[in-house]
Structures are given as C-alpha cells and as structure tokens.
PDB file of C-alpha atoms in Angstrom:
ATOM      1  CA  UNK A   1      59.287  -8.294 -11.446  1.00  0.00           C
ATOM      2  CA  UNK A   2      61.834  -6.167 -10.048  1.00  0.00           C
ATOM      3  CA  UNK A   3      62.285  -7.165  -5.833  1.00  0.00           C
ATOM      4  CA  UNK A   4      65.910  -7.519  -3.689  1.00  0.00           C
ATOM      5  CA  UNK A   5      65.887 -10.924  -2.054  1.00  0.00           C
ATOM      6  CA  UNK A   6      64.526 -10.740   1.420  1.00  0.00           C
ATOM      7  CA  UNK A   7      66.609 -10.816   5.215  1.00  0.00           C
ATOM      8  CA  UNK A   8      68.143 -13.576   5.035  1.00  0.00           C
ATOM      9  CA  UNK A   9      70.355 -13.352   2.076  1.00  0.00           C
ATOM     10  CA  UNK A  10      73.909 -13.442   2.397  1.00  0.00           C
ATOM     11  CA  UNK A  11      76.335 -10.849   0.474  1.00  0.00           C
ATOM     12  CA  UNK A  12      80.087 -10.989   0.225  1.00  0.00           C
ATOM     13  CA  UNK A  13      80.517 -14.417   2.776  1.00  0.00           C
ATOM     14  CA  UNK A  14      83.588 -15.392   3.980  1.00  0.00           C
ATOM     15  CA  UNK A  15      82.941 -19.028   1.925  1.00  0.00           C
ATOM     16  CA  UNK A  16      81.202 -22.307   3.636  1.00  0.00           C
ATOM     17  CA  UNK A  17      83.379 -23.780   6.094  1.00  0.00           C
ATOM     18  CA  UNK A  18      82.972 -21.104   7.693  1.00  0.00           C
ATOM     19  CA  UNK A  19      82.228 -20.124  10.962  1.00  0.00           C
ATOM     20  CA  UNK A  20      78.757 -18.969  11.022  1.00  0.00           C
ATOM     21  CA  UNK A  21      77.817 -16.149  12.241  1.00  0.00           C
ATOM     22  CA  UNK A  22      76.752 -15.008  16.115  1.00  0.00           C
ATOM     23  CA  UNK A  23      75.104 -12.347  15.593  1.00  0.00           C
ATOM     24  CA  UNK A  24      75.201  -9.207  12.779  1.00  0.00           C
ATOM     25  CA  UNK A  25      76.363  -5.445  13.625  1.00  0.00           C
ATOM     26  CA  UNK A  26      74.540  -2.780  12.049  1.00  0.00           C
ATOM     27  CA  UNK A  27      75.701   0.945  11.496  1.00  0.00           C
ATOM     28  CA  UNK A  28      72.935   2.914  10.643  1.00  0.00           C
ATOM     29  CA  UNK A  29      72.387   6.778  10.827  1.00  0.00           C
ATOM     30  CA  UNK A  30      69.749   9.725  10.348  1.00  0.00           C
ATOM     31  CA  UNK A  31      68.648  13.107  10.505  1.00  0.00           C
ATOM     32  CA  UNK A  32      67.773  14.260  13.271  1.00  0.00           C
ATOM     33  CA  UNK A  33      63.998  14.732  12.428  1.00  0.00           C
ATOM     34  CA  UNK A  34      64.130  11.222  11.493  1.00  0.00           C
ATOM     35  CA  UNK A  35      64.880   9.777  14.687  1.00  0.00           C
ATOM     36  CA  UNK A  36      61.102   8.740  16.406  1.00  0.00           C
ATOM     37  CA  UNK A  37      60.596   7.010  12.895  1.00  0.00           C
ATOM     38  CA  UNK A  38      64.374   5.534  13.044  1.00  0.00           C
ATOM     39  CA  UNK A  39      63.823   3.890  16.329  1.00  0.00           C
ATOM     40  CA  UNK A  40      60.614   2.156  15.888  1.00  0.00           C
ATOM     41  CA  UNK A  41      61.784   1.224  13.090  1.00  0.00           C
ATOM     42  CA  UNK A  42      65.131  -0.789  13.118  1.00  0.00           C
ATOM     43  CA  UNK A  43      63.525  -1.807  17.151  1.00  0.00           C
ATOM     44  CA  UNK A  44      60.908  -4.068  15.527  1.00  0.00           C
ATOM     45  CA  UNK A  45      62.882  -4.780  11.869  1.00  0.00           C
ATOM     46  CA  UNK A  46      65.752  -6.047  14.487  1.00  0.00           C
ATOM     47  CA  UNK A  47      64.536  -7.375  17.470  1.00  0.00           C
ATOM     48  CA  UNK A  48      66.697  -4.891  19.449  1.00  0.00           C
ATOM     49  CA  UNK A  49      66.966  -1.201  20.749  1.00  0.00           C
ATOM     50  CA  UNK A  50      68.964   0.801  18.476  1.00  0.00           C
ATOM     51  CA  UNK A  51      72.484   2.526  20.323  1.00  0.00           C
ATOM     52  CA  UNK A  52      73.772   5.860  19.205  1.00  0.00           C
ATOM     53  CA  UNK A  53      75.170   4.430  15.803  1.00  0.00           C
ATOM     54  CA  UNK A  54      74.763   1.081  15.561  1.00  0.00           C
ATOM     55  CA  UNK A  55      72.394  -2.309  16.612  1.00  0.00           C
ATOM     56  CA  UNK A  56      73.398  -5.584  17.761  1.00  0.00           C
ATOM     57  CA  UNK A  57      70.953  -8.348  17.075  1.00  0.00           C
ATOM     58  CA  UNK A  58      70.177 -12.480  16.420  1.00  0.00           C
ATOM     59  CA  UNK A  59      68.498 -11.353  13.342  1.00  0.00           C
ATOM     60  CA  UNK A  60      69.783 -11.539  10.202  1.00  0.00           C
ATOM     61  CA  UNK A  61      68.045  -8.910   7.888  1.00  0.00           C
ATOM     62  CA  UNK A  62      70.353  -7.546   4.412  1.00  0.00           C
ATOM     63  CA  UNK A  63      70.555  -3.691   4.839  1.00  0.00           C
ATOM     64  CA  UNK A  64      69.365  -2.686   2.069  1.00  0.00           C
ATOM     65  CA  UNK A  65      65.886  -3.255   3.564  1.00  0.00           C
ATOM     66  CA  UNK A  66      66.147  -0.659   5.653  1.00  0.00           C
ATOM     67  CA  UNK A  67      66.410   3.643   4.810  1.00  0.00           C
ATOM     68  CA  UNK A  68      68.597   4.045   7.663  1.00  0.00           C
ATOM     69  CA  UNK A  69      71.211   0.709   8.292  1.00  0.00           C
ATOM     70  CA  UNK A  70      74.160   1.501   6.426  1.00  0.00           C
ATOM     71  CA  UNK A  71      77.333  -1.997   7.196  1.00  0.00           C
ATOM     72  CA  UNK A  72      76.514  -5.146   7.843  1.00  0.00           C
ATOM     73  CA  UNK A  73      78.917  -6.529   9.605  1.00  0.00           C
ATOM     74  CA  UNK A  74      78.375 -10.863  10.941  1.00  0.00           C
ATOM     75  CA  UNK A  75      80.059 -11.253  14.221  1.00  0.00           C
ATOM     76  CA  UNK A  76      81.857 -14.071  13.434  1.00  0.00           C
ATOM     77  CA  UNK A  77      85.946 -13.488  15.442  1.00  0.00           C
ATOM     78  CA  UNK A  78      85.329 -12.035  18.596  1.00  0.00           C
ATOM     79  CA  UNK A  79      88.343 -10.842  21.134  1.00  0.00           C
ATOM     80  CA  UNK A  80      88.419  -9.030  24.630  1.00  0.00           C
ATOM     81  CA  UNK A  81      90.997  -7.082  23.293  1.00  0.00           C
ATOM     82  CA  UNK A  82      92.839  -6.272  20.251  1.00  0.00           C
ATOM     83  CA  UNK A  83      95.618  -8.204  19.510  1.00  0.00           C
ATOM     84  CA  UNK A  84      93.668 -11.346  20.434  1.00  0.00           C
ATOM     85  CA  UNK A  85      91.656 -10.366  18.185  1.00  0.00           C
ATOM     86  CA  UNK A  86      95.224  -9.813  15.828  1.00  0.00           C
ATOM     87  CA  UNK A  87      95.712 -13.893  16.720  1.00  0.00           C
ATOM     88  CA  UNK A  88      92.840 -15.090  16.210  1.00  0.00           C
ATOM     89  CA  UNK A  89      92.076 -13.389  12.282  1.00  0.00           C
ATOM     90  CA  UNK A  90      95.669 -15.113  12.401  1.00  0.00           C
ATOM     91  CA  UNK A  91      94.394 -18.537  12.116  1.00  0.00           C
ATOM     92  CA  UNK A  92      91.519 -18.052  10.651  1.00  0.00           C
ATOM     93  CA  UNK A  93      90.353 -20.073   7.205  1.00  0.00           C
ATOM     94  CA  UNK A  94      90.134 -17.229   5.301  1.00  0.00           C
ATOM     95  CA  UNK A  95      90.144 -20.375   2.520  1.00  0.00           C
ATOM     96  CA  UNK A  96      90.268 -16.729   0.433  1.00  0.00           C
ATOM     97  CA  UNK A  97      92.097 -18.492  -3.310  1.00  0.00           C
ATOM     98  CA  UNK A  98      93.267 -15.512  -5.053  1.00  0.00           C
ATOM     99  CA  UNK A  99      90.342 -13.364  -3.635  1.00  0.00           C
ATOM    100  CA  UNK A 100      91.238  -9.759  -2.722  1.00  0.00           C
ATOM    101  CA  UNK A 101      90.200  -8.096  -0.252  1.00  0.00           C
ATOM    102  CA  UNK A 102      89.571  -4.742   2.043  1.00  0.00           C
ATOM    103  CA  UNK A 103      89.135  -4.329   5.817  1.00  0.00           C
ATOM    104  CA  UNK A 104      86.493  -1.858   6.876  1.00  0.00           C
ATOM    105  CA  UNK A 105      86.267   0.417  10.103  1.00  0.00           C
ATOM    106  CA  UNK A 106      82.492   0.611  11.167  1.00  0.00           C
ATOM    107  CA  UNK A 107      82.322   3.975  14.101  1.00  0.00           C
ATOM    108  CA  UNK A 108      79.701   1.218  17.292  1.00  0.00           C
ATOM    109  CA  UNK A 109      80.497   1.507  20.499  1.00  0.00           C
ATOM    110  CA  UNK A 110      83.917   3.250  19.001  1.00  0.00           C
ATOM    111  CA  UNK A 111      84.552   5.998  17.154  1.00  0.00           C
ATOM    112  CA  UNK A 112      87.580   6.746  15.126  1.00  0.00           C
ATOM    113  CA  UNK A 113      89.784   9.402  13.115  1.00  0.00           C
ATOM    114  CA  UNK A 114      89.939   8.635   9.733  1.00  0.00           C
ATOM    115  CA  UNK A 115      93.267   7.738   9.968  1.00  0.00           C
ATOM    116  CA  UNK A 116      92.717   5.768  13.430  1.00  0.00           C
ATOM    117  CA  UNK A 117      90.710   3.886  10.826  1.00  0.00           C
ATOM    118  CA  UNK A 118      93.045   3.477   8.651  1.00  0.00           C
ATOM    119  CA  UNK A 119      95.635   2.397  10.975  1.00  0.00           C
ATOM    120  CA  UNK A 120      93.349  -0.389  11.867  1.00  0.00           C
ATOM    121  CA  UNK A 121      92.158  -1.856   9.392  1.00  0.00           C
ATOM    122  CA  UNK A 122      96.136  -2.272   7.421  1.00  0.00           C
ATOM    123  CA  UNK A 123      97.168  -4.072  12.013  1.00  0.00           C
ATOM    124  CA  UNK A 124      93.752  -6.274  11.715  1.00  0.00           C
ATOM    125  CA  UNK A 125      94.774  -6.790   7.669  1.00  0.00           C
ATOM    126  CA  UNK A 126      98.589  -7.583   7.708  1.00  0.00           C
ATOM    127  CA  UNK A 127      96.954 -10.807   9.946  1.00  0.00           C
ATOM    128  CA  UNK A 128      95.841 -12.600   6.454  1.00  0.00           C
ATOM    129  CA  UNK A 129      97.397 -13.999   3.764  1.00  0.00           C
ATOM    130  CA  UNK A 130      96.019 -12.589   0.495  1.00  0.00           C
ATOM    131  CA  UNK A 131      96.157  -9.433  -1.088  1.00  0.00           C
ATOM    132  CA  UNK A 132      94.042  -6.100  -0.465  1.00  0.00           C
ATOM    133  CA  UNK A 133      92.350  -3.885  -2.832  1.00  0.00           C
ATOM    134  CA  UNK A 134      91.146  -0.360  -1.418  1.00  0.00           C
ATOM    135  CA  UNK A 135      88.878  -0.122  -4.318  1.00  0.00           C
ATOM    136  CA  UNK A 136      86.466  -2.903  -5.776  1.00  0.00           C
ATOM    137  CA  UNK A 137      87.991  -6.273  -3.404  1.00  0.00           C
ATOM    138  CA  UNK A 138      86.443  -9.781  -4.321  1.00  0.00           C
ATOM    139  CA  UNK A 139      85.636 -10.163   0.032  1.00  0.00           C
ATOM    140  CA  UNK A 140      84.604  -7.151   2.510  1.00  0.00           C
ATOM    141  CA  UNK A 141      85.452  -7.320   5.628  1.00  0.00           C
ATOM    142  CA  UNK A 142      84.015  -5.118   8.950  1.00  0.00           C
ATOM    143  CA  UNK A 143      86.161  -4.196  11.834  1.00  0.00           C
ATOM    144  CA  UNK A 144      84.311  -2.299  15.181  1.00  0.00           C
ATOM    145  CA  UNK A 145      83.852  -2.720  18.993  1.00  0.00           C
ATOM    146  CA  UNK A 146      80.923  -3.497  20.247  1.00  0.00           C
ATOM    147  CA  UNK A 147      79.241  -4.662  24.205  1.00  0.00           C
ATOM    148  CA  UNK A 148      83.490  -3.978  25.340  1.00  0.00           C
ATOM    149  CA  UNK A 149      85.363  -6.506  23.356  1.00  0.00           C
ATOM    150  CA  UNK A 150      85.802  -6.206  19.501  1.00  0.00           C
ATOM    151  CA  UNK A 151      84.772  -8.300  16.162  1.00  0.00           C
ATOM    152  CA  UNK A 152      85.653  -9.118  13.625  1.00  0.00           C
ATOM    153  CA  UNK A 153      83.347 -10.535  10.053  1.00  0.00           C
ATOM    154  CA  UNK A 154      81.891 -10.538   6.929  1.00  0.00           C
ATOM    155  CA  UNK A 155      81.149  -7.417   5.676  1.00  0.00           C
ATOM    156  CA  UNK A 156      78.251  -6.299   4.101  1.00  0.00           C
ATOM    157  CA  UNK A 157      77.345  -2.722   2.458  1.00  0.00           C
ATOM    158  CA  UNK A 158      74.062  -1.426   1.760  1.00  0.00           C
ATOM    159  CA  UNK A 159      72.592   0.307  -1.676  1.00  0.00           C
ATOM    160  CA  UNK A 160      70.015   3.029  -1.209  1.00  0.00           C
ATOM    161  CA  UNK A 161      67.508   1.299  -2.910  1.00  0.00           C
ATOM    162  CA  UNK A 162      64.867   4.208  -1.402  1.00  0.00           C
ATOM    163  CA  UNK A 163      66.620   6.236  -3.047  1.00  0.00           C
ATOM    164  CA  UNK A 164      66.700   4.778  -6.840  1.00  0.00           C
ATOM    165  CA  UNK A 165      62.019   4.859  -6.115  1.00  0.00           C
ATOM    166  CA  UNK A 166      62.516   8.683  -5.677  1.00  0.00           C
ATOM    167  CA  UNK A 167      62.499   9.372  -9.885  1.00  0.00           C
ATOM    168  CA  UNK A 168      58.678   8.147 -10.632  1.00  0.00           C
ATOM    169  CA  UNK A 169      57.023   9.276 -13.913  1.00  0.00           C
ATOM    170  CA  UNK A 170      54.553  10.486 -12.002  1.00  0.00           C
ATOM    171  CA  UNK A 171      55.036  12.487  -8.409  1.00  0.00           C
ATOM    172  CA  UNK A 172      52.188  14.343  -6.187  1.00  0.00           C
ATOM    173  CA  UNK A 173      52.796  16.614  -3.804  1.00  0.00           C
ATOM    174  CA  UNK A 174      51.255  15.158   0.029  1.00  0.00           C
ATOM    175  CA  UNK A 175      52.678  11.306  -0.954  1.00  0.00           C
ATOM    176  CA  UNK A 176      55.542  10.062   1.142  1.00  0.00           C
ATOM    177  CA  UNK A 177      58.959  10.450   0.817  1.00  0.00           C
ATOM    178  CA  UNK A 178      60.534   7.395  -0.173  1.00  0.00           C
ATOM    179  CA  UNK A 179      62.254   6.839   2.612  1.00  0.00           C
ATOM    180  CA  UNK A 180      59.842   7.595   4.959  1.00  0.00           C
ATOM    181  CA  UNK A 181      57.535   4.842   3.515  1.00  0.00           C
ATOM    182  CA  UNK A 182      60.515   2.060   3.295  1.00  0.00           C
ATOM    183  CA  UNK A 183      60.339   2.728   6.525  1.00  0.00           C
ATOM    184  CA  UNK A 184      56.411   2.833   7.349  1.00  0.00           C
ATOM    185  CA  UNK A 185      56.558  -0.611   5.455  1.00  0.00           C
ATOM    186  CA  UNK A 186      58.938  -1.733   7.901  1.00  0.00           C
ATOM    187  CA  UNK A 187      57.257  -1.218  10.425  1.00  0.00           C
ATOM    188  CA  UNK A 188      53.877  -2.963   9.368  1.00  0.00           C
ATOM    189  CA  UNK A 189      56.168  -6.245   8.251  1.00  0.00           C
ATOM    190  CA  UNK A 190      58.967  -6.666  10.233  1.00  0.00           C
ATOM    191  CA  UNK A 191      58.959 -10.352   8.785  1.00  0.00           C
ATOM    192  CA  UNK A 192      57.401 -10.677   4.695  1.00  0.00           C
ATOM    193  CA  UNK A 193      57.940 -14.444   4.948  1.00  0.00           C
ATOM    194  CA  UNK A 194      54.595 -15.339   3.494  1.00  0.00           C
ATOM    195  CA  UNK A 195      52.470 -11.786   4.215  1.00  0.00           C
ATOM    196  CA  UNK A 196      49.466 -10.314   2.107  1.00  0.00           C
ATOM    197  CA  UNK A 197      50.034  -6.067   2.378  1.00  0.00           C
ATOM    198  CA  UNK A 198      47.526  -4.027   1.433  1.00  0.00           C
ATOM    199  CA  UNK A 199      47.089   0.076   0.928  1.00  0.00           C
ATOM    200  CA  UNK A 200      43.760   0.428   0.612  1.00  0.00           C
ATOM    201  CA  UNK A 201      43.950   5.224  -0.510  1.00  0.00           C
ATOM    202  CA  UNK A 202      47.763   4.483  -2.355  1.00  0.00           C
ATOM    203  CA  UNK A 203      47.431   7.556  -4.799  1.00  0.00           C
ATOM    204  CA  UNK A 204      51.174   7.312  -6.659  1.00  0.00           C
ATOM    205  CA  UNK A 205      51.710   3.534  -5.100  1.00  0.00           C
ATOM    206  CA  UNK A 206      54.940   5.066  -3.468  1.00  0.00           C
ATOM    207  CA  UNK A 207      54.325   2.513  -0.564  1.00  0.00           C
ATOM    208  CA  UNK A 208      53.203   0.097  -2.539  1.00  0.00           C
ATOM    209  CA  UNK A 209      56.590   0.821  -4.789  1.00  0.00           C
ATOM    210  CA  UNK A 210      58.515  -0.125  -0.944  1.00  0.00           C
ATOM    211  CA  UNK A 211      55.807  -3.387  -0.026  1.00  0.00           C
ATOM    212  CA  UNK A 212      57.111  -4.831  -3.722  1.00  0.00           C
ATOM    213  CA  UNK A 213      60.498  -3.921  -3.914  1.00  0.00           C
ATOM    214  CA  UNK A 214      61.212  -6.280  -0.824  1.00  0.00           C
ATOM    215  CA  UNK A 215      59.282  -9.202  -2.301  1.00  0.00           C
ATOM    216  CA  UNK A 216      55.829  -8.217   0.133  1.00  0.00           C
ATOM    217  CA  UNK A 217      52.786  -9.814  -1.657  1.00  0.00           C
ATOM    218  CA  UNK A 218      51.247  -6.219  -2.081  1.00  0.00           C
ATOM    219  CA  UNK A 219      48.057  -4.910  -3.334  1.00  0.00           C
ATOM    220  CA  UNK A 220      46.499  -0.829  -3.427  1.00  0.00           C
ATOM    221  CA  UNK A 221      43.211   0.733  -4.260  1.00  0.00           C
ATOM    222  CA  UNK A 222      42.725   4.058  -4.641  1.00  0.00           C
ATOM    223  CA  UNK A 223      38.383   6.155  -5.228  1.00  0.00           C
ATOM    224  CA  UNK A 224      40.563   8.786  -7.664  1.00  0.00           C
ATOM    225  CA  UNK A 225      40.842   7.398 -10.659  1.00  0.00           C
ATOM    226  CA  UNK A 226      43.577   9.489 -11.880  1.00  0.00           C
ATOM    227  CA  UNK A 227      46.104   8.516  -8.630  1.00  0.00           C
ATOM    228  CA  UNK A 228      45.268   4.513  -9.417  1.00  0.00           C
ATOM    229  CA  UNK A 229      46.198   5.475 -12.662  1.00  0.00           C
ATOM    230  CA  UNK A 230      49.441   7.780 -12.335  1.00  0.00           C
ATOM    231  CA  UNK A 231      50.340   4.333 -10.027  1.00  0.00           C
ATOM    232  CA  UNK A 232      50.095   2.429 -12.134  1.00  0.00           C
ATOM    233  CA  UNK A 233      52.565   4.134 -13.973  1.00  0.00           C
ATOM    234  CA  UNK A 234      55.246   4.397 -11.784  1.00  0.00           C
ATOM    235  CA  UNK A 235      54.956   0.342 -11.076  1.00  0.00           C
ATOM    236  CA  UNK A 236      55.488  -0.183 -14.693  1.00  0.00           C
ATOM    237  CA  UNK A 237      58.505   2.475 -14.364  1.00  0.00           C
ATOM    238  CA  UNK A 238      59.724   0.048 -12.138  1.00  0.00           C
ATOM    239  CA  UNK A 239      58.577  -2.731 -12.881  1.00  0.00           C
ATOM    240  CA  UNK A 240      56.409  -4.206 -10.460  1.00  0.00           C
ATOM    241  CA  UNK A 241      53.313  -5.529 -12.190  1.00  0.00           C
ATOM    242  CA  UNK A 242      50.067  -2.558 -12.842  1.00  0.00           C
ATOM    243  CA  UNK A 243      47.559  -5.098 -12.019  1.00  0.00           C
ATOM    244  CA  UNK A 244      49.481  -4.335  -8.351  1.00  0.00           C
ATOM    245  CA  UNK A 245      46.530  -1.752  -8.438  1.00  0.00           C
ATOM    246  CA  UNK A 246      43.028  -0.257  -8.890  1.00  0.00           C
ATOM    247  CA  UNK A 247      40.148   1.642  -8.919  1.00  0.00           C
ATOM    248  CA  UNK A 248      37.869   0.772  -5.530  1.00  0.00           C
ATOM    249  CA  UNK A 249      36.055   3.112  -2.140  1.00  0.00           C
ATOM    250  CA  UNK A 250      37.888   0.985   0.546  1.00  0.00           C
ATOM    251  CA  UNK A 251      34.458   1.806   2.531  1.00  0.00           C
ATOM    252  CA  UNK A 252      33.558  -0.789  -0.432  1.00  0.00           C
ATOM    253  CA  UNK A 253      36.805  -3.496  -0.802  1.00  0.00           C
ATOM    254  CA  UNK A 254      36.259  -7.416   0.585  1.00  0.00           C
ATOM    255  CA  UNK A 255      38.793  -9.983   1.197  1.00  0.00           C
ATOM    256  CA  UNK A 256      41.412 -10.142   4.313  1.00  0.00           C
ATOM    257  CA  UNK A 257      44.622  -8.434   4.981  1.00  0.00           C
ATOM    258  CA  UNK A 258      47.561  -9.457   7.083  1.00  0.00           C
ATOM    259  CA  UNK A 259      49.230  -5.807   7.702  1.00  0.00           C
ATOM    260  CA  UNK A 260      47.486  -2.906   6.706  1.00  0.00           C
ATOM    261  CA  UNK A 261      49.188   0.979   5.969  1.00  0.00           C
ATOM    262  CA  UNK A 262      46.565   3.665   5.752  1.00  0.00           C
ATOM    263  CA  UNK A 263      47.279   6.873   4.419  1.00  0.00           C
ATOM    264  CA  UNK A 264      44.953   9.153   5.659  1.00  0.00           C
ATOM    265  CA  UNK A 265      44.075  11.634   2.709  1.00  0.00           C
ATOM    266  CA  UNK A 266      44.845  15.171   4.462  1.00  0.00           C
ATOM    267  CA  UNK A 267      43.697  19.102   3.822  1.00  0.00           C
ATOM    268  CA  UNK A 268      45.643  22.364   5.884  1.00  0.00           C
ATOM    269  CA  UNK A 269      42.179  24.079   5.656  1.00  0.00           C
ATOM    270  CA  UNK A 270      39.955  21.683   5.834  1.00  0.00           C
ATOM    271  CA  UNK A 271      39.677  18.260   8.412  1.00  0.00           C
ATOM    272  CA  UNK A 272      38.506  15.193   7.456  1.00  0.00           C
ATOM    273  CA  UNK A 273      34.376  14.821   8.506  1.00  0.00           C
ATOM    274  CA  UNK A 274      34.322  12.255  11.504  1.00  0.00           C
ATOM    275  CA  UNK A 275      31.876   9.791   9.103  1.00  0.00           C
ATOM    276  CA  UNK A 276      33.471   9.633   6.942  1.00  0.00           C
ATOM    277  CA  UNK A 277      37.037   8.758   8.900  1.00  0.00           C
ATOM    278  CA  UNK A 278      34.980   5.886  10.920  1.00  0.00           C
ATOM    279  CA  UNK A 279      33.635   4.645   7.642  1.00  0.00           C
ATOM    280  CA  UNK A 280      37.565   4.515   7.252  1.00  0.00           C
ATOM    281  CA  UNK A 281      39.111   3.048  10.163  1.00  0.00           C
ATOM    282  CA  UNK A 282      35.576   1.116  10.669  1.00  0.00           C
ATOM    283  CA  UNK A 283      36.683  -1.032   6.618  1.00  0.00           C
ATOM    284  CA  UNK A 284      40.232  -1.274   7.808  1.00  0.00           C
ATOM    285  CA  UNK A 285      39.723  -3.252  10.715  1.00  0.00           C
ATOM    286  CA  UNK A 286      37.163  -5.647   8.738  1.00  0.00           C
ATOM    287  CA  UNK A 287      40.413  -5.889   6.250  1.00  0.00           C
ATOM    288  CA  UNK A 288      43.100  -6.523   8.649  1.00  0.00           C
ATOM    289  CA  UNK A 289      43.885  -7.392  12.240  1.00  0.00           C
ATOM    290  CA  UNK A 290      47.062  -4.971  12.011  1.00  0.00           C
ATOM    291  CA  UNK A 291      46.857  -1.156  10.723  1.00  0.00           C
ATOM    292  CA  UNK A 292      49.558   1.406  10.404  1.00  0.00           C
ATOM    293  CA  UNK A 293      48.048   4.098  10.300  1.00  0.00           C
ATOM    294  CA  UNK A 294      49.466   7.121   9.081  1.00  0.00           C
ATOM    295  CA  UNK A 295      47.369  10.963   9.876  1.00  0.00           C
ATOM    296  CA  UNK A 296      47.526  14.225  10.544  1.00  0.00           C
ATOM    297  CA  UNK A 297      45.350  15.235  12.833  1.00  0.00           C
ATOM    298  CA  UNK A 298      44.422  13.161  16.679  1.00  0.00           C
ATOM    299  CA  UNK A 299      42.572  10.655  15.523  1.00  0.00           C
ATOM    300  CA  UNK A 300      42.688   8.505  18.445  1.00  0.00           C
ATOM    301  CA  UNK A 301      39.011   9.285  19.852  1.00  0.00           C
ATOM    302  CA  UNK A 302      37.446   7.894  16.830  1.00  0.00           C
ATOM    303  CA  UNK A 303      39.605   4.585  17.693  1.00  0.00           C
ATOM    304  CA  UNK A 304      37.320   2.941  20.644  1.00  0.00           C
ATOM    305  CA  UNK A 305      34.429   3.244  17.898  1.00  0.00           C
ATOM    306  CA  UNK A 306      36.151   2.055  15.232  1.00  0.00           C
ATOM    307  CA  UNK A 307      37.973  -1.618  16.807  1.00  0.00           C
ATOM    308  CA  UNK A 308      41.450   0.089  17.115  1.00  0.00           C
ATOM    309  CA  UNK A 309      43.425  -0.350  19.920  1.00  0.00           C
ATOM    310  CA  UNK A 310      46.748   1.585  19.750  1.00  0.00           C
ATOM    311  CA  UNK A 311      50.414  -0.147  19.870  1.00  0.00           C
ATOM    312  CA  UNK A 312      52.171   2.524  19.279  1.00  0.00           C
ATOM    313  CA  UNK A 313      53.298   5.647  18.190  1.00  0.00           C
ATOM    314  CA  UNK A 314      55.507   8.239  16.225  1.00  0.00           C
ATOM    315  CA  UNK A 315      56.035  11.342  14.521  1.00  0.00           C
ATOM    316  CA  UNK A 316      57.261  11.586  11.331  1.00  0.00           C
ATOM    317  CA  UNK A 317      58.703  15.741  10.805  1.00  0.00           C
ATOM    318  CA  UNK A 318      59.048  17.352   7.515  1.00  0.00           C
ATOM    319  CA  UNK A 319      59.922  20.745   8.627  1.00  0.00           C
ATOM    320  CA  UNK A 320      57.522  22.525  10.511  1.00  0.00           C
ATOM    321  CA  UNK A 321      55.131  20.214   9.300  1.00  0.00           C
ATOM    322  CA  UNK A 322      54.422  16.222  10.899  1.00  0.00           C
ATOM    323  CA  UNK A 323      52.392  12.892  10.919  1.00  0.00           C
ATOM    324  CA  UNK A 324      51.585  10.372  13.054  1.00  0.00           C
ATOM    325  CA  UNK A 325      52.568   7.109  12.478  1.00  0.00           C
ATOM    326  CA  UNK A 326      49.587   4.652  14.820  1.00  0.00           C
ATOM    327  CA  UNK A 327      50.340   1.254  15.221  1.00  0.00           C
ATOM    328  CA  UNK A 328      47.086   0.177  15.648  1.00  0.00           C
ATOM    329  CA  UNK A 329      45.146  -3.899  16.078  1.00  0.00           C
TER     330      UNK A 329
END
C-alpha cells in the first residue's frame, strides 16, 4: 500500500548532533473561497490560528498533510537582528561533510521582493562553510522573519500529493475535489495515530483515498453498487486495497469508529426527506462519537433529534455553489 509517512517524519534534517527545533514555521496559501476551510484545517492540524501567510506551531507535521501548506521551517536558530543571526549561522555546527546546500527565504511577517529574497539568501549563505547548489541541493535551509525575530533552520518543501489523486479512472460530478477532501480528512483526524475513520457514503472514494494516503486506517461503504465498483477501481489505481470499500446501507452498518465523514447525498432539484436524513444522522451517531458532515441544506433542526451537538462550522465555496462543513459530537 502506498502511504505517506505521518506527522513526525523529518525531511532534510541538518544532522544528528544539531539542536532540535524549538518550533516549526509553516507557510501556506489558499484561494479566497477556501479561506474558511483553510483556517479551520490549519488551526486543528497545527494547534494555532494561522496568520496571513504563515503559522508557527509547536507541532511537527509533514507539509504534505495539507493541501494549503507549502514549506516547513524547523526553528533551530533565533535572533533579534539579521546581524545577530549571521553570527549564529557562522558558528552553527552544520557538518555538511561534502553535502551541498541552499538557503530559501520564506515570506512570513515580513515579505521581500525577488531581488530582496536572493540578497538575504546570499547574505546568510555566505556564513556557511560549504558548497551552495541552487538547483539540486542535498540540504535545504529556511530563513524567515516571524513574531519579531529572525529564524533559521532545516526546511522541507511540501509535495502536492492530493493533486496526483485528481487523475482518477472513475469520476463523479458531485464528488468533493481532492483538495477539499484532503482538508476535510485533516479536520476529522488532525492526529492519526491509532485512529479508525469511516466514510459510510463514500461514493467513488475521494475522501477514502486521501485518508489512506496519510496512513489512516479507513473504511468506506456505499449503497450504490456502481459507486462501490468505481471506488474500488480508483483505490486499486493508486495502490490502495480494494477491500477498504464495501457495499452497504449506512443505516444497517455495525461497528464502532473514532470519526466519521458523511457527505450527505444531494440533488439541486430536490431535498433529502426529513425521515431519511434523521435515519442517516442517527446511524452516524451510532457508528462514531465525532462526525464531519457536509451538506448543502440547513440540517441543524435535525441535529437535536439525532443526538448530535454542533461544535464548529465553516462554508466551502465553489463559484456560487456552497457546502456547509459541520463538526458534530
């Protein structure tokens, strides 16, 4: 099975003798219509409210986890001034041992022009004894200005894993985009160790693929045999076990999971009957103590009847079309 390493993977470490990071600085970007979703995902994933361009956190997360994260800088050196940082870099035990390096300036609380970034990178890089390589360095280091001081350390660039999952052999017009599905999984399971996730209306497996790619133990079900067939084909295409998807009506499911993701079926020309909606919500309540529910309708009146309590919510936009994401416990 192809799986990404979970949160604690070290990418581009300095070496075993160097000081550990005191925190991690993450850069991110999102479209305007994704701002609510991005803010919620990053806050739950990193435990901090995101700033305009970056988040600084005590939590170490592989940048591939989020569709919004770009880079992760391990804060190993801090200084009030750039001159002080230069001095610290100059005496830092890099121990490159022949490895090449590159410095990357990250926009955080202070942004720079292209020329300004290159000048700062050269200034700091000049204090490192070793060979710089701008194209294919063995080690990547980051430089940024955050929370009133300069920071420096090992840098990891994220890979758009979710983008590769867009090329599914089987597609469905109303399915979530892989970008949104990945963020939804992170909201559902910001900590993945030992967690079991279920998608009881999995469709063609968009959410399931993102969960499995993060190393989450996940299982999917769907009432439609054509959807099950499509999901299995998509799972197989990306190297995941077809057995993760089963044909079943969620209202008949047994078992217990840690978290559930339910993208309620919808039709722009009709409304889900109230009794059917209640049956689905009650079934979800029976299966897991926490649920992420996606809907285009106002279903809050049904929450109290089904036993759920709304904890948080955000809107997900796509042009004029919008979904509500509800965190229920």
